[in-house]
Short mmCIF file of C-alpha atoms and ligand atoms in Angstrom, two decimals:
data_model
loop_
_atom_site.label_atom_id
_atom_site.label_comp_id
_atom_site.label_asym_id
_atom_site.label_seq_id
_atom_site.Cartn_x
_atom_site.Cartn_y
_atom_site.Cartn_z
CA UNK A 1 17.12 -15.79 8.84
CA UNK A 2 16.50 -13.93 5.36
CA UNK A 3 16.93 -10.21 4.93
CA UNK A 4 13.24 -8.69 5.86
CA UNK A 5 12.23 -6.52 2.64
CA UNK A 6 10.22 -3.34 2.88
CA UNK A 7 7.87 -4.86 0.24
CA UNK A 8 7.62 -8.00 -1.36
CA UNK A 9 6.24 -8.25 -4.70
CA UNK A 10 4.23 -10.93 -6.17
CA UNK A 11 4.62 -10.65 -10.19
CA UNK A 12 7.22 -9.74 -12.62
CA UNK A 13 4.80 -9.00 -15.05
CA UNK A 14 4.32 -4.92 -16.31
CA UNK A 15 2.21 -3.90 -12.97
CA UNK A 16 4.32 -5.59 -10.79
CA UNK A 17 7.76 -4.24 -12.03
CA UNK A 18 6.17 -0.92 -12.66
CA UNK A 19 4.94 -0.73 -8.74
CA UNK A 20 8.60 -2.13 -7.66
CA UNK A 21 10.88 0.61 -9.45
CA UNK A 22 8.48 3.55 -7.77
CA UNK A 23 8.52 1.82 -4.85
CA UNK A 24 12.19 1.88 -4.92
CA UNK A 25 12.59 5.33 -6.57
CA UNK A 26 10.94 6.21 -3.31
CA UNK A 27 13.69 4.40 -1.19
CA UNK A 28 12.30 1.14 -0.24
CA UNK A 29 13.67 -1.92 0.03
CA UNK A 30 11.76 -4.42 -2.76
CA UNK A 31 11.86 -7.63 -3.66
CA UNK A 32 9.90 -9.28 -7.19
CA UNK A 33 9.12 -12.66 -7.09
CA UNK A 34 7.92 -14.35 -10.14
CA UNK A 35 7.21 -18.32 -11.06
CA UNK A 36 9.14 -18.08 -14.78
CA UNK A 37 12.07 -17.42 -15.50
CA UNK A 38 12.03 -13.94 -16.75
CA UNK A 39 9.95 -10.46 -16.98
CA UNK A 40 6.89 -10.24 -18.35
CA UNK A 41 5.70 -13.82 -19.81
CA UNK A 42 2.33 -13.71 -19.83
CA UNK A 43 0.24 -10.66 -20.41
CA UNK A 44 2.76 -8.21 -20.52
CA UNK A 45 4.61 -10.05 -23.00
CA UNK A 46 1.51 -11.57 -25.43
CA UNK A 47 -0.87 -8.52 -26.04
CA UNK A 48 -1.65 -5.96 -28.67
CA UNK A 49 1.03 -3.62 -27.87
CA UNK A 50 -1.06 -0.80 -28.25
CA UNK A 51 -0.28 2.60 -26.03
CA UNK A 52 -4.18 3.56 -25.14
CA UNK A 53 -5.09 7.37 -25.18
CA UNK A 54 -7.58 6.39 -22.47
CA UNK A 55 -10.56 7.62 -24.58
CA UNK A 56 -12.69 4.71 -24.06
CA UNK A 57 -12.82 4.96 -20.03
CA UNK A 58 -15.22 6.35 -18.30
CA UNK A 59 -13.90 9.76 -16.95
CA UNK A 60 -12.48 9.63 -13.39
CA UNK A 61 -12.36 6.02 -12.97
CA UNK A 62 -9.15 4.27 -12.50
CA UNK A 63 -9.08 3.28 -15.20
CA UNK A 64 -9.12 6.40 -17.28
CA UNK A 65 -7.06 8.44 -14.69
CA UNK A 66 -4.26 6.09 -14.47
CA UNK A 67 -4.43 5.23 -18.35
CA UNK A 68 -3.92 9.12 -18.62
CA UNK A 69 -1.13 9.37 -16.23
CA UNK A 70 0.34 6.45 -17.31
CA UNK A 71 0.89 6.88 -21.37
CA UNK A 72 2.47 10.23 -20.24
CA UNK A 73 5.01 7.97 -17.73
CA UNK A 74 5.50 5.58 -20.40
CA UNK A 75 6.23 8.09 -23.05
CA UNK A 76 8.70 10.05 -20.86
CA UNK A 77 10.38 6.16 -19.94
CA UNK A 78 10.50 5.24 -23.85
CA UNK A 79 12.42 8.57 -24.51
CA UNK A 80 14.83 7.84 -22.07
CA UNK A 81 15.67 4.25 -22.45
CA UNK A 82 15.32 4.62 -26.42
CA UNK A 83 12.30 2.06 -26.17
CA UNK A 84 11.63 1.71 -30.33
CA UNK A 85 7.49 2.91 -30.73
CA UNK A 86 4.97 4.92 -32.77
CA UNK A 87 2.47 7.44 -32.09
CA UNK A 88 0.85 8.57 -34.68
CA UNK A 89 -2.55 8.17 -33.99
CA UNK A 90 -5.68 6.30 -34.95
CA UNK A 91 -8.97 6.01 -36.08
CA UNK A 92 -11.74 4.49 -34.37
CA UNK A 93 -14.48 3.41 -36.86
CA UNK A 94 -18.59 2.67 -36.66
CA UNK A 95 -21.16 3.41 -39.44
CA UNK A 96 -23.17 4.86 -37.19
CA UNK A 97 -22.32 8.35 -36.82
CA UNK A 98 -23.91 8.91 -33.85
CA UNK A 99 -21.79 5.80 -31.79
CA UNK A 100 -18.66 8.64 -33.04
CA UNK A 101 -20.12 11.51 -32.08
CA UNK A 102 -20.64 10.10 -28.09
CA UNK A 103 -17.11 8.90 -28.36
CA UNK A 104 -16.25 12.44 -29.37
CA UNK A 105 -17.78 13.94 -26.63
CA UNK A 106 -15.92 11.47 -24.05
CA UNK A 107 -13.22 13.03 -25.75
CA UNK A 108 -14.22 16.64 -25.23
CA UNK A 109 -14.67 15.54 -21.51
CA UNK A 110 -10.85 14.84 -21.43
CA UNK A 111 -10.00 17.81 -22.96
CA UNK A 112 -7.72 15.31 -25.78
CA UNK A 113 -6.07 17.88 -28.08
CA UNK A 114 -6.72 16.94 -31.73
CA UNK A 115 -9.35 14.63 -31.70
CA UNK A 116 -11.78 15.21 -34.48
CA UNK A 117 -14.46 13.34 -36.27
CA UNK A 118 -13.75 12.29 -39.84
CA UNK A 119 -15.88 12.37 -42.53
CA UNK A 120 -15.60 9.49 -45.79
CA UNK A 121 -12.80 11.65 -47.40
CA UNK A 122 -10.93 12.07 -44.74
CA UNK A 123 -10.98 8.73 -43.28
CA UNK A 124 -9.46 7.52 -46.91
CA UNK A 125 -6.21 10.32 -46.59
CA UNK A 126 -5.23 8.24 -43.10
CA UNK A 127 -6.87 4.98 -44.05
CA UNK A 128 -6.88 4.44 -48.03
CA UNK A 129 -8.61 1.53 -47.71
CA UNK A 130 -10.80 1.81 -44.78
CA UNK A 131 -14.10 0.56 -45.78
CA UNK A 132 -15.89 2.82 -43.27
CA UNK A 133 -18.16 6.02 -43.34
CA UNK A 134 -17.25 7.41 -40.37
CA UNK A 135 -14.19 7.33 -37.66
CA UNK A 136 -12.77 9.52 -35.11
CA UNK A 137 -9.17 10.18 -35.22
CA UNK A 138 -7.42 9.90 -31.96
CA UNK A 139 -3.68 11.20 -32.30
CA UNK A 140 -2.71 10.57 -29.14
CA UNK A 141 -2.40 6.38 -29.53
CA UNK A 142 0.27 4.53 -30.61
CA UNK A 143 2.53 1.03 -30.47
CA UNK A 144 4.86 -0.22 -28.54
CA UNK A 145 6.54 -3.84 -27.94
CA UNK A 146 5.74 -4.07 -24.41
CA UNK A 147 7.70 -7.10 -23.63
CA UNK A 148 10.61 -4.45 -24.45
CA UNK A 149 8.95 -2.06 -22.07
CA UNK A 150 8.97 -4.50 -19.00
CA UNK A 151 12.36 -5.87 -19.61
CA UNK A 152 14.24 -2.22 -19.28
CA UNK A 153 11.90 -1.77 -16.47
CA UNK A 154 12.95 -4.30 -14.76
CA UNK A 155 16.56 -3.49 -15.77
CA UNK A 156 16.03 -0.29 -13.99
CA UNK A 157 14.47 -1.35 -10.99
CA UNK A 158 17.85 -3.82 -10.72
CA UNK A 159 20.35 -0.74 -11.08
CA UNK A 160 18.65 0.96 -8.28
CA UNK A 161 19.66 -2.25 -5.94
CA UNK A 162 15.81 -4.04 -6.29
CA UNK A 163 16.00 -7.75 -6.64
CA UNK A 164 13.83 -9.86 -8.37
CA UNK A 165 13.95 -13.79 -7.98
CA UNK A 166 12.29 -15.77 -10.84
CA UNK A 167 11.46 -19.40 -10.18
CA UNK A 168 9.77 -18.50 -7.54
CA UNK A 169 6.21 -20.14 -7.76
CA UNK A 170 4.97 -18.79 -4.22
CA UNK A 171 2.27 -20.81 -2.28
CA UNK A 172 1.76 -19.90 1.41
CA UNK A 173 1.54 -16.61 2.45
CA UNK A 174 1.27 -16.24 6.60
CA UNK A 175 1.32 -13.18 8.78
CA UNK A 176 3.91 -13.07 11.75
CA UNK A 177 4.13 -10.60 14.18
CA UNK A 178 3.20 -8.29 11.50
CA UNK A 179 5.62 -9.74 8.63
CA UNK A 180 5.01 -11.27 5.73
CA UNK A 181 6.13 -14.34 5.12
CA UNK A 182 6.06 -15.85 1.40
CA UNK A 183 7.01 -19.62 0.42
CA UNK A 184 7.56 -21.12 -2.91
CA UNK A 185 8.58 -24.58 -3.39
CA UNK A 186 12.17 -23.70 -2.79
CA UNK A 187 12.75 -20.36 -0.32
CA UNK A 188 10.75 -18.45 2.54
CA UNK A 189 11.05 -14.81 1.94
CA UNK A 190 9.87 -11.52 4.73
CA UNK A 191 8.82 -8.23 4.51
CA UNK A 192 7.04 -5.78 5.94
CA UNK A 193 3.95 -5.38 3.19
CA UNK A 194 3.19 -7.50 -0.06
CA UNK A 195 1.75 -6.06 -3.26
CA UNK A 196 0.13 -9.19 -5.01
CA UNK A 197 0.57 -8.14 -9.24
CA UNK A 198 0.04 -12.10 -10.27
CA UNK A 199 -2.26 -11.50 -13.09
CA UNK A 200 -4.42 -14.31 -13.99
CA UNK A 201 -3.65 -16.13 -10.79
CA UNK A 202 -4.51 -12.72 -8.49
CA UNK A 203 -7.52 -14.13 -7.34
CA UNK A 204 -5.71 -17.39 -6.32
CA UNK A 205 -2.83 -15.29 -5.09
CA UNK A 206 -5.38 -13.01 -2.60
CA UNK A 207 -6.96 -16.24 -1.08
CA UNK A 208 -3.36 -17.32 0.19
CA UNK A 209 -3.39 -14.09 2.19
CA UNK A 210 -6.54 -14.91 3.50
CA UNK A 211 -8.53 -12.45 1.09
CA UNK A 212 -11.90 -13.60 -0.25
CA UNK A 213 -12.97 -11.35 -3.20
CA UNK A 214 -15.69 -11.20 -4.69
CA UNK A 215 -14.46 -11.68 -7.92
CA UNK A 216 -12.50 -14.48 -9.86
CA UNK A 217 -10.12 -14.18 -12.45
CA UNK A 218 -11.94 -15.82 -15.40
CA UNK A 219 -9.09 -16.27 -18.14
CA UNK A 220 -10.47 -15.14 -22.00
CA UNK A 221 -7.79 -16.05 -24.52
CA UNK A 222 -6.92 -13.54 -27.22
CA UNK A 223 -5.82 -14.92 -30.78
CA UNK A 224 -4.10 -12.83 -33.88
CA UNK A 225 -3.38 -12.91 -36.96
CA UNK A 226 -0.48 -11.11 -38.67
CA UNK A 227 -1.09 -10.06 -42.63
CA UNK A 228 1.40 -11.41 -44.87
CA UNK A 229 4.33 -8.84 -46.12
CA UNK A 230 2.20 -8.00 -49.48
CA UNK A 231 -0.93 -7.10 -47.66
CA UNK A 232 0.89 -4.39 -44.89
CA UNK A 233 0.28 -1.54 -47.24
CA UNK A 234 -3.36 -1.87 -46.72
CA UNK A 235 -3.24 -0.29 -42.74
CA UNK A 236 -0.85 2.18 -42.35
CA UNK A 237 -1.52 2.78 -38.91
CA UNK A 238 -4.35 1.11 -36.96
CA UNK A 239 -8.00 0.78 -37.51
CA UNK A 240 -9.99 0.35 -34.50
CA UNK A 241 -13.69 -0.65 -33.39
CA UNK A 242 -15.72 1.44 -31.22
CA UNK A 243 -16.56 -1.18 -28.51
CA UNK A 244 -19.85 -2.23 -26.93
CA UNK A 245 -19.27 -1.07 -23.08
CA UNK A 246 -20.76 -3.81 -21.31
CA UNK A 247 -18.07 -6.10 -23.45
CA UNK A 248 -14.95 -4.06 -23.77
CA UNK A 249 -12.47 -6.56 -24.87
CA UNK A 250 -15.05 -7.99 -28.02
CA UNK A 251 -14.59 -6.24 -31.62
CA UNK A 252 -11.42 -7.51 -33.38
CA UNK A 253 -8.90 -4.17 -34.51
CA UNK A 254 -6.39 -3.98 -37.08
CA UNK A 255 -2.73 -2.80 -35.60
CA UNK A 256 0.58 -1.54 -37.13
CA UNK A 257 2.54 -3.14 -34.29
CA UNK A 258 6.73 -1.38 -33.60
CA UNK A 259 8.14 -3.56 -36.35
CA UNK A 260 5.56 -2.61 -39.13
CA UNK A 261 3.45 -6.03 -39.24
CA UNK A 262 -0.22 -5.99 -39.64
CA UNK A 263 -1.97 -7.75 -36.91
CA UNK A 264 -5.98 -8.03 -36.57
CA UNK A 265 -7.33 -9.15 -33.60
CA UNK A 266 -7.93 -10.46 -30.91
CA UNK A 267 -10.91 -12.63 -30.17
CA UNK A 268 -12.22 -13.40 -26.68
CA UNK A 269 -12.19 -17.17 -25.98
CA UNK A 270 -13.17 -18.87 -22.64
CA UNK A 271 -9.25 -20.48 -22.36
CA UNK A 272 -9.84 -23.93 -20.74
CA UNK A 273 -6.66 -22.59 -18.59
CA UNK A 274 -5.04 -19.84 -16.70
CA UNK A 275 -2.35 -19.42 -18.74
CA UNK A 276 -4.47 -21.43 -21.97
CA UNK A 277 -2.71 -20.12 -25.07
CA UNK A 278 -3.75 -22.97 -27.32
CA UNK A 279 -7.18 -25.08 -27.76
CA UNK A 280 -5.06 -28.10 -26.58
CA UNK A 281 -3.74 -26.13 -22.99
CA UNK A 282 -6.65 -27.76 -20.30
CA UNK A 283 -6.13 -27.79 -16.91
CA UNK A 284 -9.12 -29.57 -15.36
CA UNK A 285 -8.77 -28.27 -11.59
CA UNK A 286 -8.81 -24.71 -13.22
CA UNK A 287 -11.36 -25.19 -15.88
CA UNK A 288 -13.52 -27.13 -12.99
CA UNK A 289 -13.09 -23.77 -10.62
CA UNK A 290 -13.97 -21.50 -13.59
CA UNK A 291 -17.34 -23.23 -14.98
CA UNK A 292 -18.45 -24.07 -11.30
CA UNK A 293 -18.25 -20.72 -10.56
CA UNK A 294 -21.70 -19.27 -9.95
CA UNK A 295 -20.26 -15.78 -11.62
CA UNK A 296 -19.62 -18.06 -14.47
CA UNK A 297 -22.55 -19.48 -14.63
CA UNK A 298 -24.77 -15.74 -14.65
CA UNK A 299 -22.42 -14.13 -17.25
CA UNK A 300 -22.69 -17.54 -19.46
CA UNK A 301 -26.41 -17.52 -19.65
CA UNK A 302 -26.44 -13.40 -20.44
CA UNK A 303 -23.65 -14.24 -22.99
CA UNK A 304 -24.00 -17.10 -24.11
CA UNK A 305 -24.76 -16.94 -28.10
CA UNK A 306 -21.92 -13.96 -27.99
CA UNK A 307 -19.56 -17.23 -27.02
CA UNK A 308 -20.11 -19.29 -29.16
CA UNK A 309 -19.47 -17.34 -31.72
CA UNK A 310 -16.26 -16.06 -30.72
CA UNK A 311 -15.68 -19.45 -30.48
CA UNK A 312 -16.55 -20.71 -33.70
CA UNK A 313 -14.54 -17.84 -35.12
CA UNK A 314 -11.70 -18.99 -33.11
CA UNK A 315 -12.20 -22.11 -34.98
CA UNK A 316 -12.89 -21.28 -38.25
CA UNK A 317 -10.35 -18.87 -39.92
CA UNK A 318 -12.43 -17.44 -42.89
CA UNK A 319 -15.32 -16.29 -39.92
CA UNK A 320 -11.75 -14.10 -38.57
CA UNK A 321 -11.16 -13.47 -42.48
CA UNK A 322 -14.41 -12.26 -43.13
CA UNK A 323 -14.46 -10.10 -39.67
CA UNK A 324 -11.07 -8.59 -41.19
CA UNK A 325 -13.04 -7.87 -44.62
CA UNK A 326 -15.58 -5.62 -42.59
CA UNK A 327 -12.21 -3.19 -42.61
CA UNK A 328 -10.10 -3.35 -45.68
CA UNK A 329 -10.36 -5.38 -48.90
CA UNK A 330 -8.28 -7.73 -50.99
CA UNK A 331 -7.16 -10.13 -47.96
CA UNK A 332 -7.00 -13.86 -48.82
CA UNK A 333 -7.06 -17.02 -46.16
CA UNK A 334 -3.38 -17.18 -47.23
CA UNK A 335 -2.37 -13.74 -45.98
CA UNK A 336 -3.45 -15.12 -42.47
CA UNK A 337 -0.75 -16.29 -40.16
CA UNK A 338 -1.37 -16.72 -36.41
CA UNK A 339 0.53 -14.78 -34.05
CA UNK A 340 1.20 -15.51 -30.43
CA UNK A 341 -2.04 -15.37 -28.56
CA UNK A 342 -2.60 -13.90 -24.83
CA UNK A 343 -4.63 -14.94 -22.43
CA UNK A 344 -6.47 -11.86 -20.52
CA UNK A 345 -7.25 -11.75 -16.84
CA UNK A 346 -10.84 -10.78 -16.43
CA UNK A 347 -12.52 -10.03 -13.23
CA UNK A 348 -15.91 -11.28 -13.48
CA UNK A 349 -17.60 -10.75 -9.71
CA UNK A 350 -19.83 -13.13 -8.37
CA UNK A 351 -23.07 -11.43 -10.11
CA UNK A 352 -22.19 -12.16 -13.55
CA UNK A 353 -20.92 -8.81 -13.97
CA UNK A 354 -17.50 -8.54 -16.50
CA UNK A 355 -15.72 -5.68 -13.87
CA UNK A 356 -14.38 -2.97 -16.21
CA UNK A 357 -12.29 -0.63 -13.80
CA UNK A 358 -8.94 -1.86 -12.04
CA UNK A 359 -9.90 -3.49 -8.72
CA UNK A 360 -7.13 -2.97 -5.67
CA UNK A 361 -8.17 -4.17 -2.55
CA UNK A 362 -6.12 -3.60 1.02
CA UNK A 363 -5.12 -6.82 3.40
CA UNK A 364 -3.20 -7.38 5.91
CA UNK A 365 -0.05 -5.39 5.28
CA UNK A 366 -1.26 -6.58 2.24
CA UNK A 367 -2.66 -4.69 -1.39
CA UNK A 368 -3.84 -6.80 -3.84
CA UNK A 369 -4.10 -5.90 -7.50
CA UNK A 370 -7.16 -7.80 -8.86
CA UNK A 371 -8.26 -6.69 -11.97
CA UNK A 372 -5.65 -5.10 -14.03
CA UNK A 373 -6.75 -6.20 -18.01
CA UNK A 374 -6.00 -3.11 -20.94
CA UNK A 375 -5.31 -0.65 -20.84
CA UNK A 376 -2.98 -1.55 -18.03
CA UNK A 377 -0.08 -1.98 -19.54
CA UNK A 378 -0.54 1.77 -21.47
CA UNK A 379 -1.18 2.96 -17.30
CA UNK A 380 1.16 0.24 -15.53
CA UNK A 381 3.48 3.39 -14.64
CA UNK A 382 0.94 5.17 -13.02
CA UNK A 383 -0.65 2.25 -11.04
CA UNK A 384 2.66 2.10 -9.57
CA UNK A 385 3.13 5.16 -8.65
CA UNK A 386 -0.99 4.88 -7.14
CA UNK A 387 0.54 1.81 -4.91
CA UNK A 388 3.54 3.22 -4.13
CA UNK A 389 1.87 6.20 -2.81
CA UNK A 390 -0.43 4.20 -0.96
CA UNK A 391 1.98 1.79 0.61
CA UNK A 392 4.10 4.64 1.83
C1 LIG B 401 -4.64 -10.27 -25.63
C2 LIG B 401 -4.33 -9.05 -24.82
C3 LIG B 401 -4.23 -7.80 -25.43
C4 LIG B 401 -3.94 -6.67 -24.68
N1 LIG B 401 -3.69 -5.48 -25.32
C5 LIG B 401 -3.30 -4.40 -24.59
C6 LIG B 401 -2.91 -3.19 -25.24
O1 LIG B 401 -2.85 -3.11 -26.46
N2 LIG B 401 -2.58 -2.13 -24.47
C7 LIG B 401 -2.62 -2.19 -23.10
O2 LIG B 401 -2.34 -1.18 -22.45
N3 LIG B 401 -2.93 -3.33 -22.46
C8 LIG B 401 -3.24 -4.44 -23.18
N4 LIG B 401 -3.54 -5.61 -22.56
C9 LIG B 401 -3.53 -5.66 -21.10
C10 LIG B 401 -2.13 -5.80 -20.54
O3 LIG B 401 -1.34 -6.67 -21.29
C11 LIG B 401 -2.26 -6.31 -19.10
O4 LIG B 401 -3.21 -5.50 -18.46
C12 LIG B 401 -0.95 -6.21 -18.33
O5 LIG B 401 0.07 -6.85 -19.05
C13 LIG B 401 -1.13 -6.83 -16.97
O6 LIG B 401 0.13 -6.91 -16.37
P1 LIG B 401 0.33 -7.70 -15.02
O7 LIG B 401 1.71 -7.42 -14.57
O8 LIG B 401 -0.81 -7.38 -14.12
O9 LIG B 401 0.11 -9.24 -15.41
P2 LIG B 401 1.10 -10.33 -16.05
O10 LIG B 401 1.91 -9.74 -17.13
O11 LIG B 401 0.23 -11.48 -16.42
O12 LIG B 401 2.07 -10.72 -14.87
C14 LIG B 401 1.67 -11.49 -13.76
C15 LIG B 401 2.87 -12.28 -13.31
O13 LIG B 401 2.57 -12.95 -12.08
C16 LIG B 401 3.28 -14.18 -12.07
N5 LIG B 401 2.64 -15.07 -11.09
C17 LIG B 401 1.36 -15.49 -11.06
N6 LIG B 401 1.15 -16.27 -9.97
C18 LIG B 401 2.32 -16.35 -9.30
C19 LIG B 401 2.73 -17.02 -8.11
N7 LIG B 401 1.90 -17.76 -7.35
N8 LIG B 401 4.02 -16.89 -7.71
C20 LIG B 401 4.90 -16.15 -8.43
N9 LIG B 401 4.56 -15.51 -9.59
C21 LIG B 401 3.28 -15.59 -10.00
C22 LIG B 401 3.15 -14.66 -13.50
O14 LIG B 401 4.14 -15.61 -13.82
C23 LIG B 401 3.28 -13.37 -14.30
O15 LIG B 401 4.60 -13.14 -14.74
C24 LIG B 401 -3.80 -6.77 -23.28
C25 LIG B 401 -3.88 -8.03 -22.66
C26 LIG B 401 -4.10 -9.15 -23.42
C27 LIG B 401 -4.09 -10.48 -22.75
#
């Protein structure tokens, strides 16, 4: 019989190596198991790279306290490990003064050190070519490549004597006498507990364990565009949005990523699969779950215009170029190349409702993470630790 692990991870992604290395920090025995064959290859390795302040969260939610916790965790980790980054701070931009001044106050709320409201003048000495009235700078942001931030994690969680097996597509998941036991196509694996951290398939991935949420992961493809070399002076640092709430992901942002390329985006586009990174990537069982379900069906009729015209922008590159002329000046079609999309996980419950806070949600011996979209890579230290507290 196979070694029985403490905890068995489902998810080499950032959450799920983040959880395993302070679950072993504490002592326990852990085990990763991911379907590909390396860390972080889907959202952890295909999103904006952006280290979140955690401004935009409502205080004392999950999402804001572990976003808080976490940028600390992850600036502390990039020190040691020599992870490359910036932080130097953006601006967050709306012509309506008023939209600033509320995110101010959200800021005053979190007692954030240095945030200030800028007027025309001073948006131009960080931005020169911002094109709006009024921002709020938030020096506490910053980049990071966080493909490079899951990889030394999971280096680290392997020189503390964790193991993580990749190939692993697990696809039963039974309870016996109070084990766990997890089969992919090719092993059975035991342990005590199981911490499911699969992402876009978490919803799929809490069913196996017998776990019916009341939420599905609906998957909302992100696409980019990086600037061509001529046109990087033009953002010297990043140039964000202030978001609608009840659609947190929608309102494109211009980014300075770690290697000093401009990229503006993303979009949100209904992906016809989990892991949909292109128009052409359908997979009809999953696109068949997604539209039939009724969740689906409220949040298309509230949004529905709002989808369309993501879509047609998705479509149609001068709609992005025009988006990214809202911002700066002087960009041409021809300055546009795409970038690797993502594809986010989105909890969308059975109401219609897009869920904005993290969702975890106990089992048998079980926890399931199942909504984990950005800023969770900015907190994925701190959820960690939150798990790893509460599995211990
Ligand atoms: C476009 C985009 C932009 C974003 N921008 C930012 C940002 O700027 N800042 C920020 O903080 N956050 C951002 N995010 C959010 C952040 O990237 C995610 O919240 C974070 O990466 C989630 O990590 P995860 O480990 O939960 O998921 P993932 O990285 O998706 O990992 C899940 C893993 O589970 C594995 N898996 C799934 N099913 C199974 C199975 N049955 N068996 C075995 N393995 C399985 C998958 O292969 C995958 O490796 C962005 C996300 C996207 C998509």
């Amino acid at each position: 019989m196979n070694k029985i692990y403490d905890v068995a991870i489902i998810g080499a992604g950032i959450v799920g190596l983040s959880t395993a290395l302070k679950l072993q920090e504490k002592g326990k025995k852990v085990l990763v198991l991911d379907k590909e064959k390396s860390p972080g290859t889907h959202q952890s390795g295909r999103n904006s790279g952006v280290i979140h302040s955690g401004i935009y969260y409502k205080p004392q939610s999950f999402k804001s306290n572990l976003c808080i916790r976490g940028r600390e965790l992850l600036i502390d980790l990039m020190n040691k490990e020599n992870i490359p980054n910036r932080i130097e701070g953006k601006i967050v931009v709306d012509n309506d003064i008023e939209k600033v001044i509320t995110l101010n106050k959200r800021a005053e709320e979190l007692n954030m050190d240095g945030v200030k409201i800028l007027e025309k003048h001073e948006i131009l000495n960080f931005e020169p070519n911002c094109k709006f009235n009024s921002a709020l700078y938030v020096p506490q942001a910053g980049v990071v490549d966080y493909k490079v931030v899951t990889e030394t994690i999971a280096k680290k969680f392997g020189s503390l004597g964790g193991t993580i097996k990749y190939f692993q597509k697990i696809k039963t998941i039974n309870t016996k006498n109070n084990i766990k036991v997890l089969t992919s196509d090719k092993e059975t694996f035991r342990s005590d507990f199981l911490v499911n951290c699969a992402g876009l398939f978490s919803d799929t991935v809490a069913m196996l364990d017998n776990i019916n949420p009341n939420l599905r992961i609906i998957p909302f493809r992100g696409e980019y565009y990086v600037l061509s070399k001529q046109k990087s002076h033009l953002v010297n640092n990043m140039i964000y949005p202030i978001s609608d709430p009840n659609l947190p992901f929608l309102g494109i942002h211009l980014t300075k990523n770690v290697d000093g390329q401009i990229e503006a985006g993303p979009n949100a586009v209904l992906a016809f699969a989990k892991e949909g990174y292109k128009w052409s990537n359908i997979n009809f069982s999953e696109f068949s779950k997604t539209i039939s379900y009724k969740g689906m069906w409220k949040l298309g009729k509230e949004y529905f215009g709002i989808g369309i015209s993501e879509m047609y922008r998705s479509l149609n590159k001068k709609v992005f170029l025009k988006e990214i002329l809202n911002y700066i000046p002087d960009v041409d079609l021809s300055d546009l190349k795409p970038r690797l999309a993502g594809v986010r996980a989105q909890a969308v419950s059975s109401n219609g409702e897009l869920i904005d806070d993290f969702v975890f949600e106990d089992g048998n011996n079980s926890l399931h993470v199942l909504n984990a979209p950005s800023p969770a890579a900015t907190a994925s230290l701190a959820i960690g630790e939150f798990i790893a507290e509460k599995v211990s």
